[in-house]
Coordinates of C-alpha atoms in Angstrom, one line a residue:
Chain A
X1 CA 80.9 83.4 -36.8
X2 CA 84.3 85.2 -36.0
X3 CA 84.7 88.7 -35.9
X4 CA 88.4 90.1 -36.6
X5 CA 88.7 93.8 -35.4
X6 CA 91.2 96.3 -35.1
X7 CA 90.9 99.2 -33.2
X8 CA 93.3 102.3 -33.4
X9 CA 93.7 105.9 -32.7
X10 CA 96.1 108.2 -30.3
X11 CA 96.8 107.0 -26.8
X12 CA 94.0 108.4 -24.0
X13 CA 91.1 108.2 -26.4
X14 CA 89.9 104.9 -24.9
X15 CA 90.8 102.4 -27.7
X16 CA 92.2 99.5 -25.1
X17 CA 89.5 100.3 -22.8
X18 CA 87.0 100.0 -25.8
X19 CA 88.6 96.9 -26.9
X20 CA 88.4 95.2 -23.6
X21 CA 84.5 96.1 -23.0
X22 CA 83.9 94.5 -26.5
X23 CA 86.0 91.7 -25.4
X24 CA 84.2 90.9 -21.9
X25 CA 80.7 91.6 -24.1
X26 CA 81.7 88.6 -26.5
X27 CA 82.7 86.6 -23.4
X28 CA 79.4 87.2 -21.5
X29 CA 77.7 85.9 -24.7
X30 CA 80.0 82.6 -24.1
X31 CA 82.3 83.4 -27.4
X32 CA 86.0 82.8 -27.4
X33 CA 87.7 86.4 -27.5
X34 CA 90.8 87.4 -27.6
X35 CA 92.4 91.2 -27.0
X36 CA 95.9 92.0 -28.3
X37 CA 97.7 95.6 -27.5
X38 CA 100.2 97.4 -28.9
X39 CA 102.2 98.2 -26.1
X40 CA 105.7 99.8 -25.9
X41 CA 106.1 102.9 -26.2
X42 CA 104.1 104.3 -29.2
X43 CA 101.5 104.2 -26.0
X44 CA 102.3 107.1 -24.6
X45 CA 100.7 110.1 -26.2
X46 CA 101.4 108.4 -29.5
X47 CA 99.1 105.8 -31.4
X48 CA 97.7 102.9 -29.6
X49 CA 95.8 100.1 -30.9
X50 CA 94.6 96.7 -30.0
X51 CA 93.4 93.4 -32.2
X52 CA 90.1 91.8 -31.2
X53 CA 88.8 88.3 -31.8
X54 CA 85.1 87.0 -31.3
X55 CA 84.6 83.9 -32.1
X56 CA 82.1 80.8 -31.5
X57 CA 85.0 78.8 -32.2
X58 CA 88.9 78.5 -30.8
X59 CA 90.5 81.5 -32.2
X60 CA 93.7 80.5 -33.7
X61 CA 96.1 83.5 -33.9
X62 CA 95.1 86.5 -32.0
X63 CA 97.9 88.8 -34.3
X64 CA 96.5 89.6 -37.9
X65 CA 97.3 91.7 -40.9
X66 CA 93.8 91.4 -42.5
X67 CA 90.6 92.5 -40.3
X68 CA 86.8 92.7 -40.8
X69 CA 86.4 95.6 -39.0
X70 CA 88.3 98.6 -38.7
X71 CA 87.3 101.5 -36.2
X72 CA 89.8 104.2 -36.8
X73 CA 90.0 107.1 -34.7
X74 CA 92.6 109.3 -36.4
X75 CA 94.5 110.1 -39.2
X76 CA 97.7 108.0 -38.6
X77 CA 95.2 105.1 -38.4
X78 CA 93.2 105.4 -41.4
X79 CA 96.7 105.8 -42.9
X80 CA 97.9 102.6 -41.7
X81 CA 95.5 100.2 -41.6
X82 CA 92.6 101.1 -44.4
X83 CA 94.6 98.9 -46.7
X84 CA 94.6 96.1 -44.2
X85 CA 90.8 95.8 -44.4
X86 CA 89.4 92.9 -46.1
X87 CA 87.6 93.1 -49.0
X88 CA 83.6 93.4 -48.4
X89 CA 84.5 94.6 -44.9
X90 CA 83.8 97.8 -43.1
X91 CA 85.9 100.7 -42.1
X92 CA 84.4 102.9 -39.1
X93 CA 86.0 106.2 -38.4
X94 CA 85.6 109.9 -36.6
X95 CA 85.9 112.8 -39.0
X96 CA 87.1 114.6 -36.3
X97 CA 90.1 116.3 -37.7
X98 CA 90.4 113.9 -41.2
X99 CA 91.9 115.5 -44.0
X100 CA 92.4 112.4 -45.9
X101 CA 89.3 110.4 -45.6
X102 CA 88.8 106.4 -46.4
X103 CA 88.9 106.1 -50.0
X104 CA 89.0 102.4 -50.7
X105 CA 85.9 101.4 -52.9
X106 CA 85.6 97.8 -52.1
X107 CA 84.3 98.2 -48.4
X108 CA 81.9 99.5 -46.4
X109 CA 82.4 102.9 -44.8
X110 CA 80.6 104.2 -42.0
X111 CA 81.3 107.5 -40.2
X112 CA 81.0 108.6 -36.6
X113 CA 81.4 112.0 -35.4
X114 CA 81.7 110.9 -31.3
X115 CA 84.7 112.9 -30.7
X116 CA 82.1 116.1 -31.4
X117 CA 79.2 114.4 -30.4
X118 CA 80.8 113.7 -26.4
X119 CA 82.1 117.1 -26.4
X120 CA 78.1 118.1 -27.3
X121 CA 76.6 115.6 -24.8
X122 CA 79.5 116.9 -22.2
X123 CA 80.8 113.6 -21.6
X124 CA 83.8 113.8 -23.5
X125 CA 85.2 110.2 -21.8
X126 CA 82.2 108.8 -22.7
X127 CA 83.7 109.0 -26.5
X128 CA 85.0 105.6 -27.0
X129 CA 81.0 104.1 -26.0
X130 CA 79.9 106.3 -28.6
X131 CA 82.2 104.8 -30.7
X132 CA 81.6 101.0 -29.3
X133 CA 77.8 102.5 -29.6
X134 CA 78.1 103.2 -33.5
X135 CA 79.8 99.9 -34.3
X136 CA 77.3 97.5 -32.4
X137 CA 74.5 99.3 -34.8
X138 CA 76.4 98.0 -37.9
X139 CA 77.7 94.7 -36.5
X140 CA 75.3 93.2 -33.8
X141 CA 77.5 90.3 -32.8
X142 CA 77.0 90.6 -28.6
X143 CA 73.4 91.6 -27.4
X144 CA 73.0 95.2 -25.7
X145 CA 72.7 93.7 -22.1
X146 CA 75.9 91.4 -22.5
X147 CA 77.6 94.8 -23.4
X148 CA 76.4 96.8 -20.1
X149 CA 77.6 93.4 -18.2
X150 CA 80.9 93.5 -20.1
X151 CA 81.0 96.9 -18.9
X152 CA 80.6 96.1 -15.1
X153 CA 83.1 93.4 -15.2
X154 CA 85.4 95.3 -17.0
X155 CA 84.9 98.5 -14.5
X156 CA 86.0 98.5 -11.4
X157 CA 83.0 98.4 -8.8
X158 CA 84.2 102.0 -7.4
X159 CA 83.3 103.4 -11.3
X160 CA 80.0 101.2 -11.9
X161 CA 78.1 104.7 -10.7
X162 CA 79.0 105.4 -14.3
X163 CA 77.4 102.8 -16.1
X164 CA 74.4 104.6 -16.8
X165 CA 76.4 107.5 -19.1
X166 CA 78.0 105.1 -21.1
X167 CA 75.0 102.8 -21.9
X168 CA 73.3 107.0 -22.6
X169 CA 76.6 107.0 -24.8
X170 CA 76.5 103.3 -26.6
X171 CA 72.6 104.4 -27.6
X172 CA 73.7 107.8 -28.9
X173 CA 76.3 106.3 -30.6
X174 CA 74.0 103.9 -32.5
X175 CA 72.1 107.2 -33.9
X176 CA 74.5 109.0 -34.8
X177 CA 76.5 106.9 -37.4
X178 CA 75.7 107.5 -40.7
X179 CA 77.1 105.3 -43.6
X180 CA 79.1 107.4 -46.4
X181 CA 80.2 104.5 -48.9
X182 CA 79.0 101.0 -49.7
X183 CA 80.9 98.5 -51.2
Chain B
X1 CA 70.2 86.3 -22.7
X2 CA 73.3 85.6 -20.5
X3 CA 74.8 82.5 -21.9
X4 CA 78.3 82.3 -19.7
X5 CA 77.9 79.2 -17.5
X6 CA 81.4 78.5 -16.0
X7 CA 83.2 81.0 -13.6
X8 CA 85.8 82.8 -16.1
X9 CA 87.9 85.5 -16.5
X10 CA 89.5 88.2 -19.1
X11 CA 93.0 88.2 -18.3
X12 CA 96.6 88.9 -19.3
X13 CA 98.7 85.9 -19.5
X14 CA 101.3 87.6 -17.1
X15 CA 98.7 87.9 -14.7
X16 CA 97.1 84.6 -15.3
X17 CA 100.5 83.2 -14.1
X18 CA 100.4 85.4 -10.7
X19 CA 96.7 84.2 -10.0
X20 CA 97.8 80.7 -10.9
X21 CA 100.4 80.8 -8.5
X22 CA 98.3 82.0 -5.8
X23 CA 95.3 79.1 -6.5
X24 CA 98.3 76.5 -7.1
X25 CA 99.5 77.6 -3.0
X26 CA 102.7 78.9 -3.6
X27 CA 104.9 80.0 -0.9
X28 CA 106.5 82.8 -2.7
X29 CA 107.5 84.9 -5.4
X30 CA 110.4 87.0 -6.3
X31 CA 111.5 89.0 -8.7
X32 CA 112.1 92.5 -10.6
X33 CA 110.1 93.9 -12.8
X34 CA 111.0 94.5 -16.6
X35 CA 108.6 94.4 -19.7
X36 CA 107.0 92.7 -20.8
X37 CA 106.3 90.6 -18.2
X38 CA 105.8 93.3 -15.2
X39 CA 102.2 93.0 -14.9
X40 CA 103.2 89.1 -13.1
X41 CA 104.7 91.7 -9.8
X42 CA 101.9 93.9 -10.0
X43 CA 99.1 91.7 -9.8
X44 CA 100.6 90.1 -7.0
X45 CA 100.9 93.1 -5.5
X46 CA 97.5 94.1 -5.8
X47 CA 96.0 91.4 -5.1
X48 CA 98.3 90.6 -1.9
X49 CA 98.2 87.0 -1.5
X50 CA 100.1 87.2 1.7
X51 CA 96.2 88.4 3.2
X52 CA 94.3 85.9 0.8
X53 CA 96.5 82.8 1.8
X54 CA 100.1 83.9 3.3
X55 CA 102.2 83.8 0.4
X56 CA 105.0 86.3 0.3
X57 CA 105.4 88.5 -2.7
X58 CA 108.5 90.6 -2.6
X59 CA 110.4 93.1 -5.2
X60 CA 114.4 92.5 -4.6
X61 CA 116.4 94.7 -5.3
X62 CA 117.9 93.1 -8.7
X63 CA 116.9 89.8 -10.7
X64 CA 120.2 88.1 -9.1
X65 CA 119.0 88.5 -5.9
X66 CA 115.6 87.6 -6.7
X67 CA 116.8 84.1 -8.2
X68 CA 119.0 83.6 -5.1
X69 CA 116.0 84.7 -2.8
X70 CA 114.4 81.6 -5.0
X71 CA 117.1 79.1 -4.0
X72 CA 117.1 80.0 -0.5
X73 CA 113.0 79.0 -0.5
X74 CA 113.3 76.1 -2.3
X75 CA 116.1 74.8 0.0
X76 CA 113.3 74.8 2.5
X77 CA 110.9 73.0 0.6
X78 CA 108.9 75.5 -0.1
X79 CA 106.6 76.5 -3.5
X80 CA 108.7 79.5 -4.9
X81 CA 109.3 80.9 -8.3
X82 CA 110.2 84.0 -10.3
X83 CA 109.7 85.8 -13.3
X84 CA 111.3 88.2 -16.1
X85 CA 111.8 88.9 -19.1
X86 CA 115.0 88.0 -21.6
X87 CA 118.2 90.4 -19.9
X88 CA 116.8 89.9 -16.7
X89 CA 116.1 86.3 -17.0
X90 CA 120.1 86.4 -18.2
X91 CA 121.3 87.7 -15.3
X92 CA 119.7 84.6 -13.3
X93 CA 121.4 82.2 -14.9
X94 CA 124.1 81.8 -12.2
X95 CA 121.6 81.4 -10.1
X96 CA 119.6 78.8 -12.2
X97 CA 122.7 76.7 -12.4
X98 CA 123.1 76.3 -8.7
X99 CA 119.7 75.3 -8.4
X100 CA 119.5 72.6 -11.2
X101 CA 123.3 72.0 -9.8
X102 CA 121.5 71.5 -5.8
X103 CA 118.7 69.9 -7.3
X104 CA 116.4 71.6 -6.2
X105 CA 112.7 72.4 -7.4
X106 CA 111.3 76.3 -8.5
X107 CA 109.3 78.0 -11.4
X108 CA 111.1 80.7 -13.7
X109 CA 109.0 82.1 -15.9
X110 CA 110.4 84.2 -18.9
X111 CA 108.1 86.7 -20.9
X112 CA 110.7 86.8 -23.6
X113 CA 111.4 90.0 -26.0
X114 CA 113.6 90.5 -28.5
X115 CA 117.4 90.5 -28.2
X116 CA 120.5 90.4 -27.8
X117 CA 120.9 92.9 -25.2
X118 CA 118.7 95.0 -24.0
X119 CA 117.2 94.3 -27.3
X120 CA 113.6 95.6 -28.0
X121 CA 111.0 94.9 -25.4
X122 CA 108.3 93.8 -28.2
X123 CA 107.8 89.6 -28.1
X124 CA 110.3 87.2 -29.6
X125 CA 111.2 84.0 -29.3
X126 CA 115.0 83.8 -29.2
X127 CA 115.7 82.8 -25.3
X128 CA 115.2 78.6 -27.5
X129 CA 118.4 78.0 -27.4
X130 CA 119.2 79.5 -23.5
X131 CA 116.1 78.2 -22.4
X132 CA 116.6 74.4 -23.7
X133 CA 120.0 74.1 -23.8
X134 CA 121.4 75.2 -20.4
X135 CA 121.9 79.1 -20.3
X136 CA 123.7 79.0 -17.2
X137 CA 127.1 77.1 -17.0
X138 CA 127.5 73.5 -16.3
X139 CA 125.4 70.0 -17.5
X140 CA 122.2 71.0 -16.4
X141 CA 118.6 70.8 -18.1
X142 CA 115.4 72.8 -17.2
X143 CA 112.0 71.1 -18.2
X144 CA 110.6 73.6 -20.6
X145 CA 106.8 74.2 -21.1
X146 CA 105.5 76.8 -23.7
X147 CA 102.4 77.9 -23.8
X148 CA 100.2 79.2 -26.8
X149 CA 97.9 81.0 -24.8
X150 CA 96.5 82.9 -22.0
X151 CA 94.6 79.6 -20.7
X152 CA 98.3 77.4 -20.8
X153 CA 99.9 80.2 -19.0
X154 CA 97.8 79.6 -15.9
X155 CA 97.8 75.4 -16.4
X156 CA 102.0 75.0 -17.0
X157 CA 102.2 77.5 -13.6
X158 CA 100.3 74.6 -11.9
X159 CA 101.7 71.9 -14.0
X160 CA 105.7 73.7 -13.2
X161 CA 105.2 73.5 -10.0
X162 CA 104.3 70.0 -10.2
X163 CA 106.7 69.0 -12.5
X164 CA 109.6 70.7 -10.2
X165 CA 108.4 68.7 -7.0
X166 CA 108.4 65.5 -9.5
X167 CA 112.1 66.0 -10.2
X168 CA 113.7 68.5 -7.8
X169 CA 114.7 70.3 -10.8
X170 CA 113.4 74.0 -12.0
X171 CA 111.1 74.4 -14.3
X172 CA 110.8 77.2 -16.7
X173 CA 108.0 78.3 -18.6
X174 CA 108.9 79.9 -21.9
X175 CA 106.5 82.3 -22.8
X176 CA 106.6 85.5 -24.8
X177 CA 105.3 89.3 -24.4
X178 CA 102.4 88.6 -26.8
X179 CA 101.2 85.8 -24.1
X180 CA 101.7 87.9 -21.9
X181 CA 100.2 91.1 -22.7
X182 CA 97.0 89.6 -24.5
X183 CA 94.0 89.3 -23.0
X184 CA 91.9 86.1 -23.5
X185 CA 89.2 84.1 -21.8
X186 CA 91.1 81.9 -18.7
X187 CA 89.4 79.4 -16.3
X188 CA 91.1 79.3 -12.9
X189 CA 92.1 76.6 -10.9
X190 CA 90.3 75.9 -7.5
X191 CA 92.2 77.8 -4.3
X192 CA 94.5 75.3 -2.7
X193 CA 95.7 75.8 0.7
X194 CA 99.3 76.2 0.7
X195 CA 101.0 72.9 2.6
X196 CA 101.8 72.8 6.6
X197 CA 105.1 72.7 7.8
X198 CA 104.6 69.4 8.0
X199 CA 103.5 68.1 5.1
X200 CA 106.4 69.8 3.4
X201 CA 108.7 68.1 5.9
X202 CA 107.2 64.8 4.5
X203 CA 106.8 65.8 1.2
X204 CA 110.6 66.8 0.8
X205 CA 112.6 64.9 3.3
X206 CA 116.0 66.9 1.7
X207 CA 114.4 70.1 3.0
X208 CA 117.0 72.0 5.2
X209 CA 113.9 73.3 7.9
X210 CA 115.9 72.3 11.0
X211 CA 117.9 69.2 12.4
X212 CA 115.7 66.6 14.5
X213 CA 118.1 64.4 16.5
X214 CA 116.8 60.8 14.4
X215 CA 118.6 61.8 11.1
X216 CA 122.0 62.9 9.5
X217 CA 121.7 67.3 8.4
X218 CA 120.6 68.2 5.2
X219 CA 123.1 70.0 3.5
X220 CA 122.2 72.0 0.2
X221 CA 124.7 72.4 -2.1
X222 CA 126.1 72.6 -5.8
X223 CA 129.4 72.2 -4.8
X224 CA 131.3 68.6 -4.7
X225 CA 135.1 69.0 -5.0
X226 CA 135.6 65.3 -5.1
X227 CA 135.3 64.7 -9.1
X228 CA 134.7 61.2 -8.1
X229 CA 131.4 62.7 -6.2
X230 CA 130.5 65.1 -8.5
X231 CA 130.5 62.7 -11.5
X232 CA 128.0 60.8 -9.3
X233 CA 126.0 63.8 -9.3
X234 CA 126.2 64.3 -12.7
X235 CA 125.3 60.5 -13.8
X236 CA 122.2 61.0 -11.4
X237 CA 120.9 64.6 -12.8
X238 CA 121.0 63.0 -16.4
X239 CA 119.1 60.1 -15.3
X240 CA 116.3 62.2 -14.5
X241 CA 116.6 63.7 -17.7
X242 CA 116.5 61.0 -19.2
X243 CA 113.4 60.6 -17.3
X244 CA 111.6 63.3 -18.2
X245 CA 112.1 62.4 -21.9
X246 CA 110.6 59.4 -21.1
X247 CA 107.6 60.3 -19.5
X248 CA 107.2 64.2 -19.7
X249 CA 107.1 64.9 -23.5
X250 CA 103.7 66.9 -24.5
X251 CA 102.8 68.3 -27.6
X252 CA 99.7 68.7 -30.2
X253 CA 99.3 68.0 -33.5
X254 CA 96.6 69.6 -35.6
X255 CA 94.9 68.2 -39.3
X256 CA 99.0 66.4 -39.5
X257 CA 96.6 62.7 -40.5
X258 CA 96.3 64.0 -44.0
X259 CA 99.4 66.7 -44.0
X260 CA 101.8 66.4 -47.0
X261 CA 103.5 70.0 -45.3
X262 CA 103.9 70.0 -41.4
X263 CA 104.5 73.5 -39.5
X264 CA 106.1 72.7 -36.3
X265 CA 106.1 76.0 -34.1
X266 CA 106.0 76.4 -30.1
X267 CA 103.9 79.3 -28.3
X268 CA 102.9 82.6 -30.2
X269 CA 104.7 81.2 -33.4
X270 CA 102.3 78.0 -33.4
X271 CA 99.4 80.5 -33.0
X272 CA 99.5 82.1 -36.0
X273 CA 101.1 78.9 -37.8
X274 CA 96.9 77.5 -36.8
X275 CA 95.9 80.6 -38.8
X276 CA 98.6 80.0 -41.8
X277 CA 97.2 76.3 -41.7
X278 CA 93.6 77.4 -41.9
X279 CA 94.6 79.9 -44.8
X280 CA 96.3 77.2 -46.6
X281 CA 93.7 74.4 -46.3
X282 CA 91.3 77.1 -47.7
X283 CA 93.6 76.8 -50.9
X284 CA 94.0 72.8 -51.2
X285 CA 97.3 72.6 -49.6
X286 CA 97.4 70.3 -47.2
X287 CA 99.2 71.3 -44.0
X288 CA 99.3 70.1 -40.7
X289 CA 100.9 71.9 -37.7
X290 CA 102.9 69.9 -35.0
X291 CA 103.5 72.5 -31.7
X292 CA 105.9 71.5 -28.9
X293 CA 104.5 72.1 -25.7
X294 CA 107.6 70.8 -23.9
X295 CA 110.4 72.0 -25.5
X296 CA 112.5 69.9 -23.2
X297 CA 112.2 67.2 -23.7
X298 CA 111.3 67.8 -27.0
X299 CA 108.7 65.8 -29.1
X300 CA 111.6 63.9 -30.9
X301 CA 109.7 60.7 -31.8
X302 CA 106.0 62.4 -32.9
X303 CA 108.5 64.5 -35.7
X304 CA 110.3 61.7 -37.0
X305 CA 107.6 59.5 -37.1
X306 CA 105.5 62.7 -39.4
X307 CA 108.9 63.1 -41.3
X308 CA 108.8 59.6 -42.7
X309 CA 105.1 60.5 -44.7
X310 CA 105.8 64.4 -45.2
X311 CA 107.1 66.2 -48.2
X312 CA 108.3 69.2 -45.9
X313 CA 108.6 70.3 -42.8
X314 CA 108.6 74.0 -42.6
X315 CA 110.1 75.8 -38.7
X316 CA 108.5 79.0 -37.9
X317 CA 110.1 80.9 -34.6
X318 CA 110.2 84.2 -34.2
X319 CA 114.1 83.9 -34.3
X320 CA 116.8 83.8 -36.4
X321 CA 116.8 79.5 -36.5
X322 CA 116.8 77.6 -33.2
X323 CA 114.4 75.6 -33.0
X324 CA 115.2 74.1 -35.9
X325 CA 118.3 72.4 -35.0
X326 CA 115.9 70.2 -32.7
X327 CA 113.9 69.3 -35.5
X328 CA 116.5 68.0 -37.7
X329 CA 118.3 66.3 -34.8
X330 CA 114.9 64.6 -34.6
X331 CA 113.9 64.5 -38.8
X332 CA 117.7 62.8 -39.9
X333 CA 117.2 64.1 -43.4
X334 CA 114.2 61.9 -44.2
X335 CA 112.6 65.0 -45.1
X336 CA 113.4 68.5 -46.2
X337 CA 113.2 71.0 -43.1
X338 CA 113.0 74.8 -43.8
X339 CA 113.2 77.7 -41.9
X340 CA 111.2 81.0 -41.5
X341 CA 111.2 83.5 -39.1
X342 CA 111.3 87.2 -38.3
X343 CA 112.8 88.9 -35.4
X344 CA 113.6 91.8 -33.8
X345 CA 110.0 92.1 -31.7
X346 CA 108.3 91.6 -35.4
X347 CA 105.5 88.6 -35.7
X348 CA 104.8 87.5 -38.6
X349 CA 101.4 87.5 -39.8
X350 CA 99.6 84.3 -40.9
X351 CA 100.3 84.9 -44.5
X352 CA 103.4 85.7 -44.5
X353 CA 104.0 82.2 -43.3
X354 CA 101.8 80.5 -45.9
X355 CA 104.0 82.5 -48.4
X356 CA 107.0 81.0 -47.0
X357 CA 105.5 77.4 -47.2
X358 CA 105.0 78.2 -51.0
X359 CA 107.9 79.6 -51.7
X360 CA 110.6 77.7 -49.5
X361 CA 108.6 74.2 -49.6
X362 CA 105.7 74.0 -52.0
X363 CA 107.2 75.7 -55.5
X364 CA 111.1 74.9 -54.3

């Protein structure tokens, strides 16, 4: 099994954060994982996005052009990387504020509405779990209690008060997402 | 079901080097930060080792005086190193020349972007030629390790430090600001307690830590105005050169038994060469991929022996072409040795390398 994933959207919305609790989830689960930023400036209050490898075998390059997965969380991103989508693979993405939705034919598209569903539940940091939430209901690849242990290695102890909300988060997340194409 | 059995952690490879070099029991670091590779002076920071095991982490005021703070610790015996990233790791040179010049060990570590001049600070790999082939003035080597990953980043701090003890020489690790910005799995080394006064004053008799009354003073230097001297200096630096190439040389080969097409790449490059490798077995070409983990001294001897069986070697660097002139020092023209890479902070993805294979090797 590997799992090639990119995740993208503006800068604040969690998407590094979201990458790394994925990342720590595959490692609790003893899978080789790997977690590649942009970083530079595009970070700051522009797009941010970060490549993610799980594996059950030594990940060769942790930089690709071609992904399984792809959870996009804005319009620049659906823009940029829908095309770099494999074929057969699956596009995840928040409508929030979409004009141009994922049109490609040949993969799976599922979407999440989390940015309006956290503002709804009041937990609007809790978005990028309801994200991490929607995409562990279509690809199971680390079990739920590996994820809440990713979580509290990847938070520090001061914010594991937390933990609760975002696993209420992950589960809403897994109800909410509602496939709108299949390949 | 938790399945993790070993202790391990999720870390950058900038601060897999500053835990390293805590475990390892360095002495001290100094340096200045710059990106890509900042995150090596805020670990250290945060995690302040000088409570954990006494090591002194300090931020001078500029990368020169960082690199001199380095030769002024290693005079004394002590485990010291710095880090930075391609201008900054320029303006050190001066100051690796004098070490190399008083013989004398340390770790540099550069998390290099792209260039020339301030450049971009996205990864690159075109510090090759400064790293291997002096940088600083004078007839000097460095022993160069590159690492491919997050795991290698924390091993070559332990192994440079070893390696610099070995030959009283610095040692530079050669990474780049993918390495050092990615996140991957990283088992640590066990916490060593960082060495007595005394031990070091056994351990490195040159060691200028005070004059008992039984021996003649140590004097540190680079500076011999006698030619006669200094040519003695020089004979004795490139013997241990010559040693290293002897008995230092490290690489990997991977599927190169059955390889008609060899990829030789160091670091990030060799990463996503594996992936070109694994794209092109998938359609019947058969590729191997040789990657330098010592890029001085260089794996001379592995590449000519492949270049006697191989239809093509192909370079990939994220550079203009620097490597390469190592590999065809080492090839002789027994086979044909191409060149592809992309610069400017830009890696290239895995296929874009297989295309190059294609087109520059396979269909030319």
């Amino acid at each position: 099994m590997t799992e090639e994933i990119i995740i993208a959207g503006f800068g604040g919305q969690g998407v590094l954060s979201m990458g790394k609790i994925l990342a720590y989830s595959g490692m609790m689960q003893d899978q080789e994982v790997s977690w590649m930023p942009s970083y530079g400036p595009e970070m700051r209050g522009g797009t941010a996005n970060v490549t993610v490898i799980l594996s059950d075998q030594r990940i060769s390059s942790p930089i690709l052009n071609q992904y399984d997965t792809a959870i996009l969380l804005n319009q620049q991103s659906i823009d940029k990387f829908e095309k770099s989508v494999k074929p057969g693979g699956t596009i995840i993405y928040d409508g929030n504020g979409i004009i141009r939705h994922p049109e490609r034919k040949d993969v799976n598209i599922y979407r999440i509405d989390a940015a309006d569903e956290a503002s709804k539940l009041g937990l609007s940091k809790t978005f990028n779990m309801i994200v991490l939430g929607g995409y562990l209901k279509i690809k199971p690849i680390v079990e739920f209690e590996n994820v809440i242990e990713g979580l509290k290695q990847s938070l520090p102890e001061r914010h594991h008060h937390l933990i609760p909300e975002n696993e209420k988060a992950i589960n809403r997340g897994m109800e909410i997402i509602t496939q709108t194409h299949s390949a | 079901m938790l399945r993790m059995k070993k202790e391990l952690k999720l870390m950058k490879g900038n601060e897999a080097v500053a835990e390293a070099a805590i475990r390892v029991g360095a002495d001290g670091y100094f340096g200045y930060p710059i990106t890509p590779q900042s995150e090596v002076l805020e670990y250290l920071m945060a995690e302040k080792p000088y409570e954990r095991t006494g090591m002194v982490v300090l931020q001078a005021e500029s990368e020169v005086a960082a690199i001199n703070m380095v030769y002024g610790g290693a005079g004394c015996g002590k485990m010291v190193m710095t880090s930075s990233s391609s201008p900054g790791i320029s303006l050190k040179q001066e100051g690796i020349s004098y070490i190399a010049g008083a013989e004398l060990p340390c770790l540099i570590v550069n998390v290099v972007r792209g260039g020339p001049g301030l450049g971009t600070i996205q990864p690159s790999q075109s510090d090759y030629f400064q790293a291997v082939k002096g940088g600083g003035h004078g007839d000097y080597k460095l022993l160069v390790l590159a690492p491919a990953s997050v795991q290698e980043m924390a091993d070559f701090t332990t192994l440079g430090f070893e390696l610099a003890f070995k030959y009283r020489n610095p040692v530079m690790i050669l990474s780049d600001g993918a390495i050092g910005q990615m996140m991957e799995k990283v088992e640590l080394p066990e916490q060593k307690p960082r060495r007595t006064e005394e031990q070091i004053r056994e351990q490195c008799p040159w060691a200028t830590l005070g004059k008992p009354k039984n021996r003649e003073r140590n004097i540190i230097t680079s500076l011999e105005l006698d030619s006669l001297k200094q040519e003695q200096v020089n004979l004795r630096i490139q013997a241990k050169y010559e040693r290293m190439k002897k008995e230092e040389v490290r690489y990997e080969e991977i599927m190169c038994d059955d390889a008609e097409y060899i990829l030789i790449a160091f670091g990030t490059s060799a990463r996503i060469s594996q992936k070109a490798l694994q794209l092109g077995r998938e359609k019947g070409i058969k590729v191997g991929l040789l990657r330098p983990i010592t890029l001085f001294p260089f794996p001379e001897e592995a590449i000519a022996k492949l270049s006697q069986k191989v239809k093509g070697m192909l370079v990939v660097e994220m550079n203009a072409g620097q490597m390469i002139e190592d590999v065809r020092l080492s090839v002789c023209n027994r086979t044909k040795v191409e060149h592809f890479g992309r610069f400017g902070g830009i890696i290239p993805s895995p296929t874009e390398v297989l295309h190059a294979l294609e087109q520059k090797l396979i269909g030319g």
